[in-house]
C-alpha positions as a Markdown table, in Angstrom:
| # | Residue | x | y | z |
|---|---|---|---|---|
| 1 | Unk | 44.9 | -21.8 | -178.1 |
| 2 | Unk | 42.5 | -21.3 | -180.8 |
| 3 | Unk | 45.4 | -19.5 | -183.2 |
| 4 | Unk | 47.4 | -21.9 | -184.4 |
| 5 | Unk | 50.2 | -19.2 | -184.5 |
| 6 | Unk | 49.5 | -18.3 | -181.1 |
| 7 | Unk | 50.1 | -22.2 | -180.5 |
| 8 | Unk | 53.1 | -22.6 | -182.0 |
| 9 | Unk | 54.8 | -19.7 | -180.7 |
| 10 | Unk | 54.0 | -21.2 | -177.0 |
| 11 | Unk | 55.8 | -24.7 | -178.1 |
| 12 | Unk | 58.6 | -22.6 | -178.7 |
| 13 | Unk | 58.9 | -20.6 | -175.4 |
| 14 | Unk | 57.9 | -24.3 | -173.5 |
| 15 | Unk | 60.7 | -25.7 | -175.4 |
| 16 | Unk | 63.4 | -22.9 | -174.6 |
| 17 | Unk | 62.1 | -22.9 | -171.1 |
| 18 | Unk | 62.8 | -26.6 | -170.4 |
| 19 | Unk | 66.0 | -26.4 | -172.0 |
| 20 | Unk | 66.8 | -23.8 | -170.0 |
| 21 | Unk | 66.3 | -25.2 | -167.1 |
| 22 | Unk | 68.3 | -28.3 | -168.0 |
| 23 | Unk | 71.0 | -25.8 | -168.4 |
| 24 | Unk | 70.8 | -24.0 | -165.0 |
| 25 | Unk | 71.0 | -27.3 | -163.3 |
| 26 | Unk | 73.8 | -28.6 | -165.3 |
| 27 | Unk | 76.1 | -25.4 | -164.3 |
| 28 | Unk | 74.7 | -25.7 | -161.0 |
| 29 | Unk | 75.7 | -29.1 | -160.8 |
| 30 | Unk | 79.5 | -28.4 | -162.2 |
| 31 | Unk | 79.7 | -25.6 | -159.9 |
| 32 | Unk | 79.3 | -27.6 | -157.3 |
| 33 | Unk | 81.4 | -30.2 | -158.0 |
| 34 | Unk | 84.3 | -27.7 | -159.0 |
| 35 | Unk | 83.7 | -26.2 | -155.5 |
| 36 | Unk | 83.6 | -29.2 | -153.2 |
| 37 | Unk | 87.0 | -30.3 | -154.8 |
| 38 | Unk | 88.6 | -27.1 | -154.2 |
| 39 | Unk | 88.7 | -25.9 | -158.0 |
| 40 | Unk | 86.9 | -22.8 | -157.8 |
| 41 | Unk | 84.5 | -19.9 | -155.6 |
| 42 | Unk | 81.1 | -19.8 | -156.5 |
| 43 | Unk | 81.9 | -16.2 | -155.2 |
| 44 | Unk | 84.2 | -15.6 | -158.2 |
| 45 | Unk | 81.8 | -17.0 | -160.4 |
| 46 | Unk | 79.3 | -13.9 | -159.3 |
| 47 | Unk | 82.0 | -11.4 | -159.3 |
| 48 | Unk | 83.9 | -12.2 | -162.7 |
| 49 | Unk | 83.5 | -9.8 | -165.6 |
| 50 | Unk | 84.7 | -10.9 | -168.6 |
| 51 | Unk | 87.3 | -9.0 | -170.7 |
| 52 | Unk | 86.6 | -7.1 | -174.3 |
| 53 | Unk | 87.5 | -10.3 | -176.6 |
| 54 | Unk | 85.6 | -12.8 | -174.4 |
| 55 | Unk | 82.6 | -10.1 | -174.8 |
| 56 | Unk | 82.9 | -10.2 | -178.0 |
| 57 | Unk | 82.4 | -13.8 | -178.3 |
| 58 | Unk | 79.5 | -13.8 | -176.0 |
| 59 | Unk | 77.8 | -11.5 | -178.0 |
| 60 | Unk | 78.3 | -13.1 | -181.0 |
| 61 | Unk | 77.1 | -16.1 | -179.6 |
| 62 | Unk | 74.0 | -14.7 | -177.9 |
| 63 | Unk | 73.2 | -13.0 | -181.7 |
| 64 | Unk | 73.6 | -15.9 | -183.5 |
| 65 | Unk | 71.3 | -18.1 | -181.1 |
| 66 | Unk | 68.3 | -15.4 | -180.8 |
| 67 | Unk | 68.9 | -15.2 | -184.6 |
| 68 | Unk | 68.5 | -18.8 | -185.1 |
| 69 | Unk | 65.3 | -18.7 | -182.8 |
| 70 | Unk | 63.6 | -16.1 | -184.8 |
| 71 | Unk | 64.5 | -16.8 | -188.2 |
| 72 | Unk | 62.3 | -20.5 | -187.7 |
| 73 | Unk | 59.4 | -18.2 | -186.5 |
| 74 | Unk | 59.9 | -15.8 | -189.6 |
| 75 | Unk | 59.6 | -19.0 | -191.6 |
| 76 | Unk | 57.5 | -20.6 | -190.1 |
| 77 | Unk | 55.0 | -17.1 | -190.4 |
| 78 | Unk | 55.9 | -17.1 | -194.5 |
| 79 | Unk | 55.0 | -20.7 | -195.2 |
| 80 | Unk | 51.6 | -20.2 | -193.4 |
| 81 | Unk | 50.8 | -17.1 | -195.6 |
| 82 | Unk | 50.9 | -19.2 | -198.8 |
């Protein structure tokens, strides 16, 4: 990209795409795993709805990532104003 802000905000989505993707084939993998040996139903997985203090934490943990993510942006963005 000819922006070099433009640029850098692309490294960032490549970068929390490929990790991503690591991810989704890890849990895939243990999934798996946990099915073949009888552990758990990938059915249950689907169908499970956590309760109010394991929402909580999810949502705390979900806020504090996307929080992380943006505030290297916002500083990034400041330090190339100076």
């Amino acid at each position: 990209f000819d922006n070099p802000e433009i640029d850098y905000l692309f490294s960032i989505i490549t970068m929390l795409t490929q990790e991503l993707s690591v991810t989704y084939d890890r849990i895939e993998t243990l999934e798996l795993l946990l099915e073949k040996k009888g552990y758990i139903n990938r059915e249950e997985i689907e169908n499970w709805v956590p309760n109010n203090s394991e929402e909580i934490t999810r949502t705390k943990r979900r806020e504090d990532f996307i929080s992380r993510i943006f505030d290297v942006i916002h500083k990034e963005a400041k330090s190339s104003k100076k």
